[in-house]
Structure formats: C-alpha cells, structure tokens
mmCIF file of C-alpha atoms in Angstrom:
data_model
loop_
_atom_site.group_PDB
_atom_site.id
_atom_site.type_symbol
_atom_site.label_atom_id
_atom_site.label_comp_id
_atom_site.label_asym_id
_atom_site.label_seq_id
_atom_site.Cartn_x
_atom_site.Cartn_y
_atom_site.Cartn_z
ATOM 1 C CA MET L 1 81.544 136.959 83.703
ATOM 2 C CA ILE L 2 82.793 140.508 84.067
ATOM 3 C CA PHE L 3 81.196 141.346 87.393
ATOM 4 C CA SER L 4 82.369 139.281 90.264
ATOM 5 C CA ILE L 5 80.255 137.990 93.083
ATOM 6 C CA ASN L 6 81.093 138.591 96.722
ATOM 7 C CA SER L 7 80.034 136.226 99.455
ATOM 8 C CA GLY L 8 77.185 138.574 100.588
ATOM 9 C CA LEU L 9 75.584 138.442 97.175
ATOM 10 C CA LEU L 10 76.049 134.672 97.063
ATOM 11 C CA ASP L 11 74.359 134.274 100.450
ATOM 12 C CA ALA L 12 71.540 136.540 99.202
ATOM 13 C CA CYS L 13 70.932 134.348 96.080
ATOM 14 C CA VAL L 14 70.978 131.086 98.042
ATOM 15 C CA LEU L 15 68.475 132.473 100.581
ATOM 16 C CA ALA L 16 66.296 133.893 97.712
ATOM 17 C CA ILE L 17 66.160 130.475 96.057
ATOM 18 C CA LEU L 18 65.340 128.695 99.306
ATOM 19 C CA SER L 19 62.709 131.310 100.172
ATOM 20 C CA ARG L 20 60.669 129.898 97.293
ATOM 21 C CA SER L 21 61.169 126.228 98.007
ATOM 22 C CA ASP L 22 63.405 123.686 99.694
ATOM 23 C CA GLU L 23 66.211 122.445 97.486
ATOM 24 C CA TYR L 24 68.947 119.779 97.511
ATOM 25 C CA GLY L 25 72.547 120.607 96.854
ATOM 26 C CA TYR L 26 72.742 119.667 93.259
ATOM 27 C CA ARG L 27 69.730 121.630 92.131
ATOM 28 C CA LEU L 28 70.643 124.555 94.294
ATOM 29 C CA THR L 29 74.070 124.644 92.678
ATOM 30 C CA GLN L 30 72.632 124.433 89.224
ATOM 31 C CA GLU L 31 70.273 127.288 89.941
ATOM 32 C CA VAL L 32 72.942 129.520 91.299
ATOM 33 C CA LYS L 33 75.167 128.628 88.376
ATOM 34 C CA GLN L 34 72.646 130.149 85.975
ATOM 35 C CA VAL L 35 73.422 133.567 87.228
ATOM 36 C CA MET L 36 76.841 133.146 88.621
ATOM 37 C CA ASP L 37 80.124 131.776 87.300
ATOM 38 C CA ILE L 38 80.942 129.666 90.394
ATOM 39 C CA SER L 39 82.291 126.221 90.650
ATOM 40 C CA GLU L 40 80.383 123.716 92.838
ATOM 41 C CA SER L 41 83.215 123.802 95.338
ATOM 42 C CA THR L 42 82.287 127.294 96.477
ATOM 43 C CA LEU L 43 78.613 126.437 97.394
ATOM 44 C CA TYR L 44 79.330 123.847 100.047
ATOM 45 C CA PRO L 45 81.092 126.396 102.333
ATOM 46 C CA VAL L 46 78.299 128.846 101.644
ATOM 47 C CA LEU L 47 75.628 126.470 102.688
ATOM 48 C CA ARG L 48 77.570 125.428 105.704
ATOM 49 C CA ARG L 49 78.017 129.024 106.777
ATOM 50 C CA LEU L 50 74.335 129.885 106.326
ATOM 51 C CA GLN L 51 73.506 126.822 108.312
ATOM 52 C CA LYS L 52 75.835 127.847 111.203
ATOM 53 C CA SER L 53 74.319 131.356 111.152
ATOM 54 C CA GLY L 54 70.905 129.614 111.739
ATOM 55 C CA TRP L 55 69.505 130.805 108.460
ATOM 56 C CA LEU L 56 68.835 127.380 107.081
ATOM 57 C CA THR L 57 68.360 123.823 108.276
ATOM 58 C CA THR L 58 68.726 120.571 106.539
ATOM 59 C CA TYR L 59 66.761 117.342 106.407
ATOM 60 C CA ASP L 60 67.369 114.073 104.466
ATOM 61 C CA GLN L 61 64.874 112.464 102.127
ATOM 62 C CA PRO L 62 65.467 109.015 100.606
ATOM 63 C CA PHE L 63 65.747 108.985 96.810
ATOM 64 C CA GLN L 64 66.502 105.933 94.730
ATOM 65 C CA GLY L 65 68.125 104.039 97.591
ATOM 66 C CA ARG L 66 70.284 106.931 98.799
ATOM 67 C CA ASN L 67 69.836 110.251 100.589
ATOM 68 C CA ARG L 68 69.077 113.687 99.303
ATOM 69 C CA ARG L 69 69.940 116.402 101.686
ATOM 70 C CA TYR L 70 67.420 119.214 101.480
ATOM 71 C CA TYR L 71 68.015 122.725 102.590
ATOM 72 C CA ARG L 72 65.193 124.747 104.207
ATOM 73 C CA ILE L 73 65.228 128.386 105.053
ATOM 74 C CA THR L 74 64.474 129.313 108.723
ATOM 75 C CA SER L 75 62.464 132.332 109.916
ATOM 76 C CA GLU L 76 65.741 134.028 110.716
ATOM 77 C CA GLY L 77 66.919 133.239 107.220
ATOM 78 C CA LEU L 78 63.690 134.806 105.884
ATOM 79 C CA SER L 79 64.232 138.053 107.736
ATOM 80 C CA GLN L 80 67.764 138.067 106.556
ATOM 81 C CA HIS L 81 66.516 137.528 103.028
ATOM 82 C CA THR L 82 64.199 140.482 103.470
ATOM 83 C CA LEU L 83 67.225 142.589 104.646
ATOM 84 C CA TYR L 84 69.276 141.519 101.645
ATOM 85 C CA LEU L 85 66.427 142.429 99.313
ATOM 86 C CA SER L 86 66.137 146.035 100.686
ATOM 87 C CA GLU L 87 69.986 146.401 100.683
ATOM 88 C CA TRP L 88 70.024 145.188 97.079
ATOM 89 C CA LYS L 89 67.343 147.594 96.038
ATOM 90 C CA GLU L 90 69.225 150.432 97.553
ATOM 91 C CA TYR L 91 72.532 149.351 95.911
ATOM 92 C CA ARG L 92 70.891 148.802 92.473
ATOM 93 C CA LYS L 93 69.389 152.318 92.659
ATOM 94 C CA ARG L 94 72.766 153.884 93.186
ATOM 95 C CA ILE L 95 74.472 151.812 90.542
ATOM 96 C CA GLU L 96 71.744 152.594 87.991
ATOM 97 C CA GLY L 97 71.894 156.212 88.933
ATOM 98 C CA ILE L 98 75.535 156.298 87.961
ATOM 99 C CA PHE L 99 74.906 154.149 84.845
ATOM 100 C CA GLY L 100 71.996 156.331 83.800
ATOM 101 C CA GLY L 101 74.103 159.568 84.175
ATOM 102 C CA GLU L 102 71.926 161.022 87.019
ATOM 103 C CA SER L 103 73.807 162.710 89.775
ATOM 104 C CA THR L 104 72.752 161.270 93.077
ATOM 105 C CA LEU L 105 74.706 163.873 95.089
ATOM 106 C CA MET N 1 91.278 111.003 87.954
ATOM 107 C CA THR N 2 88.177 109.038 89.015
ATOM 108 C CA ARG N 3 85.435 109.912 91.403
ATOM 109 C CA LYS N 4 86.821 107.453 93.931
ATOM 110 C CA GLU N 5 90.329 108.913 93.755
ATOM 111 C CA PHE N 6 88.905 112.456 94.029
ATOM 112 C CA MET N 7 86.907 111.590 97.123
ATOM 113 C CA GLN N 8 89.774 109.697 98.726
ATOM 114 C CA GLU N 9 92.189 112.690 98.251
ATOM 115 C CA LEU N 10 89.524 115.077 99.558
ATOM 116 C CA ARG N 11 88.991 112.859 102.658
ATOM 117 C CA ASP N 12 92.748 112.874 103.323
ATOM 118 C CA ARG N 13 92.986 116.572 102.896
ATOM 119 C CA LEU N 14 90.038 117.300 105.236
ATOM 120 C CA SER N 15 91.607 115.261 108.046
ATOM 121 C CA PRO N 16 92.194 118.385 110.176
ATOM 122 C CA LEU N 17 88.392 118.801 110.502
ATOM 123 C CA PRO N 18 86.397 117.301 113.307
ATOM 124 C CA PRO N 19 85.000 113.906 112.141
ATOM 125 C CA ASN N 20 81.403 115.095 111.807
ATOM 126 C CA GLU N 21 82.366 118.227 109.949
ATOM 127 C CA ARG N 22 84.442 116.133 107.539
ATOM 128 C CA GLU N 23 81.650 113.570 106.941
ATOM 129 C CA ALA N 24 79.169 116.368 106.237
ATOM 130 C CA ALA N 25 81.444 117.971 103.649
ATOM 131 C CA LEU N 26 82.225 114.566 101.990
ATOM 132 C CA SER N 27 78.588 113.545 101.865
ATOM 133 C CA PHE N 28 77.786 116.765 100.045
ATOM 134 C CA TYR N 29 80.272 115.902 97.234
ATOM 135 C CA GLU N 30 79.226 112.286 97.144
ATOM 136 C CA GLU N 31 75.618 113.351 96.753
ATOM 137 C CA TYR N 32 76.716 115.768 94.046
ATOM 138 C CA PHE N 33 78.384 113.096 92.058
ATOM 139 C CA ASP N 34 75.344 110.831 92.521
ATOM 140 C CA GLU N 35 72.980 113.545 91.259
ATOM 141 C CA ALA N 36 75.224 114.421 88.252
ATOM 142 C CA GLY N 37 75.248 110.695 87.328
ATOM 143 C CA PRO N 38 78.074 108.384 86.213
ATOM 144 C CA ASN N 39 78.061 109.976 82.664
ATOM 145 C CA ARG N 40 79.005 113.426 84.014
ATOM 146 C CA GLU N 41 81.648 112.153 86.366
ATOM 147 C CA GLN N 42 84.591 113.688 84.545
ATOM 148 C CA GLU N 43 82.724 116.832 83.880
ATOM 149 C CA VAL N 44 81.992 117.321 87.589
ATOM 150 C CA ILE N 45 85.610 116.620 88.504
ATOM 151 C CA ALA N 46 86.697 119.211 85.953
ATOM 152 C CA GLU N 47 84.217 121.740 87.410
ATOM 153 C CA LEU N 48 85.212 121.036 91.030
ATOM 154 C CA GLY N 49 88.851 121.597 90.470
ATOM 155 C CA SER N 50 91.508 119.804 92.346
ATOM 156 C CA PRO N 51 90.622 118.114 95.585
ATOM 157 C CA ALA N 52 93.323 120.337 97.130
ATOM 158 C CA SER N 53 91.457 123.554 96.173
ATOM 159 C CA VAL N 54 88.144 122.183 97.225
ATOM 160 C CA ALA N 55 89.645 121.100 100.663
ATOM 161 C CA SER N 56 91.530 124.460 101.146
ATOM 162 C CA ARG N 57 88.180 126.384 100.703
ATOM 163 C CA ILE N 58 86.431 124.245 103.286
ATOM 164 C CA LEU N 59 89.452 124.280 105.729
ATOM 165 C CA ALA N 60 89.783 128.075 105.320
ATOM 166 C CA ASP N 61 86.072 128.626 106.074
ATOM 167 C CA HIS N 62 86.447 126.342 109.066
ATOM 168 C CA ALA N 63 89.580 128.214 110.244
ATOM 169 C CA VAL N 64 87.749 131.594 110.011
ATOM 170 C CA LYS N 65 84.940 130.214 112.090
ATOM 171 C CA GLU N 66 87.288 128.791 114.713
ATOM 172 C CA ALA N 67 89.238 132.106 114.881
ATOM 173 C CA ARG N 68 85.955 133.970 115.506
ATOM 174 C CA GLU N 69 84.666 131.566 118.103
ATOM 175 C CA SER N 70 87.736 131.110 120.300
ATOM 176 C CA PRO N 71 89.076 134.335 121.882
ATOM 177 C CA TYR N 72 92.696 135.098 121.119
ATOM 178 C CA ASN N 73 94.729 134.145 124.190
ATOM 179 C CA PRO N 74 98.458 133.693 123.631
ATOM 180 C CA ARG N 75 100.592 131.578 125.933
ATOM 181 C CA LYS N 76 98.037 131.565 128.648
ATOM 182 C CA GLY N 77 98.855 128.094 129.975
ATOM 183 C CA PHE N 78 102.527 128.538 129.193
ATOM 184 C CA SER N 79 102.988 131.786 131.196
ATOM 185 C CA ALA N 80 100.944 130.388 134.143
ATOM 186 C CA PHE N 81 103.209 127.390 134.208
ATOM 187 C CA TRP N 82 106.393 129.454 134.125
ATOM 188 C CA ALA N 83 104.990 131.800 136.829
ATOM 189 C CA VAL N 84 104.510 128.881 139.164
ATOM 190 C CA LEU N 85 107.916 127.356 138.375
ATOM 191 C CA LEU N 86 109.593 130.719 138.894
ATOM 192 C CA ALA N 87 107.761 131.228 142.207
ATOM 193 C CA VAL N 88 108.962 127.845 143.415
ATOM 194 C CA PHE N 89 112.591 128.412 142.532
ATOM 195 C CA ALA N 90 112.603 131.989 143.653
ATOM 196 C CA ALA N 91 111.111 131.127 147.130
ATOM 197 C CA PRO N 92 114.448 130.560 148.973
ATOM 198 C CA LEU N 93 115.547 134.063 147.837
ATOM 199 C CA ALA N 94 112.138 135.713 147.586
ATOM 200 C CA ILE N 95 110.867 134.884 151.098
ATOM 201 C CA PRO N 96 113.924 136.295 152.964
ATOM 202 C CA ALA N 97 113.810 139.307 150.647
ATOM 203 C CA VAL N 98 110.187 139.912 151.452
ATOM 204 C CA VAL N 99 110.898 139.464 155.152
ATOM 205 C CA LEU N 100 113.737 141.881 154.846
ATOM 206 C CA ILE N 101 111.663 144.511 153.050
ATOM 207 C CA VAL N 102 108.831 144.176 155.483
ATOM 208 C CA GLY N 103 111.279 144.399 158.444
ATOM 209 C CA LEU N 104 112.892 147.493 157.004
ATOM 210 C CA MET N 105 109.475 149.091 156.515
ATOM 211 C CA ILE N 106 108.511 148.386 160.078
ATOM 212 C CA ALA N 107 111.809 149.679 161.409
ATOM 213 C CA GLY N 108 111.435 152.847 159.264
ATOM 214 C CA ILE N 109 107.879 153.398 160.654
ATOM 215 C CA ALA N 110 109.182 152.881 164.184
ATOM 216 C CA VAL N 111 111.814 155.451 163.660
ATOM 217 C CA VAL N 112 109.369 157.873 162.317
ATOM 218 C CA ILE N 113 107.066 157.323 165.230
ATOM 219 C CA ALA N 114 109.956 157.763 167.716
ATOM 220 C CA ILE N 115 111.017 161.043 166.085
ATOM 221 C CA GLY N 116 107.404 162.149 166.041
ATOM 222 C CA ALA N 117 107.087 161.401 169.795
ATOM 223 C CA THR N 118 110.354 163.247 170.464
ATOM 224 C CA ALA N 119 108.888 166.200 168.664
ATOM 225 C CA ILE N 120 105.716 166.119 170.779
ATOM 226 C CA GLY N 121 107.939 165.707 173.872
ATOM 227 C CA LEU N 122 109.942 168.737 172.944
ATOM 228 C CA LEU N 123 106.756 170.852 172.419
ATOM 229 C CA VAL N 124 105.227 169.618 175.699
ATOM 230 C CA GLY N 125 108.556 170.194 177.504
ATOM 231 C CA GLY N 126 108.779 173.662 176.079
ATOM 232 C CA VAL N 127 105.295 174.524 177.377
ATOM 233 C CA ALA N 128 106.080 173.001 180.772
ATOM 234 C CA LEU N 129 109.290 175.087 181.008
ATOM 235 C CA PHE N 130 107.492 178.242 179.990
ATOM 236 C CA VAL N 131 104.758 177.655 182.536
ATOM 237 C CA SER N 132 107.280 176.928 185.336
ATOM 238 C CA GLY N 133 109.313 179.932 184.267
ATOM 239 C CA PHE N 134 106.252 182.071 184.376
ATOM 240 C CA PHE N 135 105.492 181.035 187.972
ATOM 241 C CA GLY N 136 109.069 181.766 189.000
ATOM 242 C CA LEU N 137 109.185 185.085 187.206
ATOM 243 C CA PHE N 138 108.958 187.185 190.367
ATOM 244 C CA ALA N 139 110.825 184.923 192.761
ATOM 245 C CA THR N 140 113.910 184.215 190.665
ATOM 246 C CA PRO N 141 113.644 186.453 187.528
ATOM 247 C CA ALA N 142 117.071 185.219 186.078
ATOM 248 C CA THR N 143 116.180 181.516 186.289
ATOM 249 C CA ALA N 144 112.818 182.336 184.853
ATOM 250 C CA LEU N 145 114.401 184.024 181.836
ATOM 251 C CA ILE N 146 116.681 181.050 181.262
ATOM 252 C CA LEU N 147 113.691 178.751 181.397
ATOM 253 C CA PHE N 148 111.837 180.972 178.884
ATOM 254 C CA GLY N 149 114.820 180.774 176.555
ATOM 255 C CA ALA N 150 114.992 176.985 176.935
ATOM 256 C CA ALA N 151 111.207 176.699 176.291
ATOM 257 C CA PHE N 152 111.490 178.751 173.041
ATOM 258 C CA LEU N 153 114.519 176.659 172.016
ATOM 259 C CA LEU N 154 112.564 173.380 172.594
ATOM 260 C CA TRP N 155 109.547 174.754 170.742
ATOM 261 C CA GLY N 156 111.644 175.680 167.826
ATOM 262 C CA LEU N 157 113.369 172.369 167.744
ATOM 263 C CA GLY N 158 110.067 170.508 168.084
ATOM 264 C CA LYS N 159 108.618 172.456 165.101
ATOM 265 C CA ILE N 160 111.687 171.622 162.994
ATOM 266 C CA VAL N 161 111.428 167.895 163.869
ATOM 267 C CA PHE N 162 107.694 167.944 163.022
ATOM 268 C CA VAL N 163 108.414 169.439 159.583
ATOM 269 C CA ILE N 164 111.144 166.855 159.014
ATOM 270 C CA VAL N 165 108.916 163.986 160.138
ATOM 271 C CA GLY N 166 106.075 165.229 157.885
ATOM 272 C CA ALA N 167 108.405 165.313 154.896
ATOM 273 C CA VAL N 168 109.737 161.810 155.665
ATOM 274 C CA LEU N 169 106.204 160.457 156.085
ATOM 275 C CA SER N 170 104.981 161.780 152.734
ATOM 276 C CA LEU N 171 108.166 160.559 151.055
ATOM 277 C CA LEU N 172 107.576 157.153 152.516
ATOM 278 C CA GLY N 173 103.973 157.103 151.338
ATOM 279 C CA GLN N 174 105.012 158.053 147.804
ATOM 280 C CA THR N 175 107.604 155.364 147.749
ATOM 281 C CA VAL N 176 105.248 152.642 148.971
ATOM 282 C CA SER N 177 102.514 153.642 146.395
ATOM 283 C CA TRP N 178 105.040 153.854 143.609
ATOM 284 C CA PHE N 179 106.261 150.364 144.582
ATOM 285 C CA PHE N 180 102.781 148.905 144.615
ATOM 286 C CA ASP N 181 101.861 150.640 141.315
ATOM 287 C CA ARG N 182 104.911 149.200 139.674
ATOM 288 C CA PHE N 183 104.200 145.737 141.003
ATOM 289 C CA LYS N 184 100.580 145.928 139.882
ATOM 290 C CA GLY N 185 101.620 147.176 136.419
ATOM 291 C CA ASP N 186 104.000 144.277 136.049
ATOM 292 C CA SER N 187 101.492 141.664 136.930
ATOM 293 C CA TYR N 188 98.947 143.202 134.546
ATOM 294 C CA ALA N 189 101.392 143.278 131.724
ATOM 295 C CA ARG N 190 101.965 139.584 131.960
#
C-alpha cells in the first residue's frame, strides 16, 4: 500500500468498526486488514491503548470451550469517534482540494 | 517454528511486563491462533513476524505509557541520601562554623550599635556644651567660645560617625541578603 497509516487513523478505524457492533480480536483484525496493510501484531497495542484511554471495554464470552474477548466501545469512545469523523472530513476536503486542482488558499 | 514455540518465546520476551499485562497480551495471541485454526498456524506465524518484533512493539507501547504516567525525577532518593550523609559527616566542622559565623555577626552588630550610641552621645554632648556655653556667654565669654567650638566639633564628629554607621549597616544588610540568596539558590538547584 502506497499510503501509510498513522496511529491516529488506526485508532479511528477501530473505533468506527466498534461503533457499529462489538467485535472480538480476530474479526476486528480481519476487518482492519481489509483497508490497511497491517500485521496482527500492531492491533494488540492499539486495542490496549484505546482501552487504557477509556474508549473501549472488554468482556469475555465462551465459545466452543474457550473464551472470546469482545471489545465494546464506551460513550467516551463514541464521542472520540465523532471527533475523528469530523477531523477526517476536514482532512479529506483539503486533500481532495489539492488532488482536484482547486486552490484552497 | 510452531505455535507453542512462538508463544513460549513471546512469554519470555514479555517478562519485563507486570504479570497481568503480560497475561492479557499472551491471551490475545492465543485467542488469535485459536480463531485462525490449526490449519492457518504457519500462516499466522508468518503474518505476526518474529516473537521479538511482536514483543518489542508491546514493550515499547508499555514503556511510553510508563514514561507518561511517572513524572521524571532524577536521582531523588540518591541525592536525599547523600545530603543526609554529608550533613552527618560535616556536623563536627559545620556546627562550629555556624556558631563562629553567628558569633561574628552578633559581634559586628554590637560594634555597630556601640558606634551608633557614640554618635548619639557626641551629638547630645555637643548640644549640652552649646547650651552651657550659651548660659556662660556673658559671665565668661572666653570659656563660652571654647565650649561653642567644642560643641561644633562634637556635632561634626557625630555626623561623620552617623554617616559611617549608616554605610556599614547597609553594607551588612546587603552581605546578609546576598549570603541567604546564594544559600537558597544552591538548595533549589539541588
């Protein structure tokens, strides 16, 4: 992938996925991998950081004799998600302005 | 490398973490292997990369968090320890030195007060001589004139002593405040 992902964008993607429904680690990773070229190893630190920030919580659910750890977005996480969305729209507008040849100055 | 080997190496490399942090990280990867299934084991290992790189990312993240949470405080315990030790060993020298300095300061203040009293005495004496000379002016004019002269002499001397005492006092004040500023500055710098 030509365009690299910074940690802010990665956080925003994880929060966006979890804003729709709770997910467990494997599925969350697969979903993020569809849009980003990341190895699984980078997602655990991201999830842990988001959890420490209070933007998501975890709960365990038994599945075929073992545990699945689900991640759920908190209300703080949802407002952070809203902030990321508006930031992204602003950023996209400026990038597309340059791509489209319009002067934004 | 098998899943078991991978997880064992990861566990070893995460040993700097607190036990609960380490178990949380390990269970994430255990679960990931479980979800991927035994058929994808080698694929997952290839995706994850070496246990060393996985561990270093987790440890780096942990280190950043630790650095943010604990305020930077270099050698705090160390310097306190050395300050106490230094104070203990310096006491035989420092206590007499402090006594000496305080004694000198008291002596200096006493000298200044004595000189000040002398100056006041000179002024008062001058006034007294002038007054007594004035009363004797008509009876013994010569004596009165000598007394007047002496009175003016004492007055002049008194004024000079006053000026000198004032200068000494302000110099003393500056020295003391300089000394305490320096002392304060030193203790803050530590």
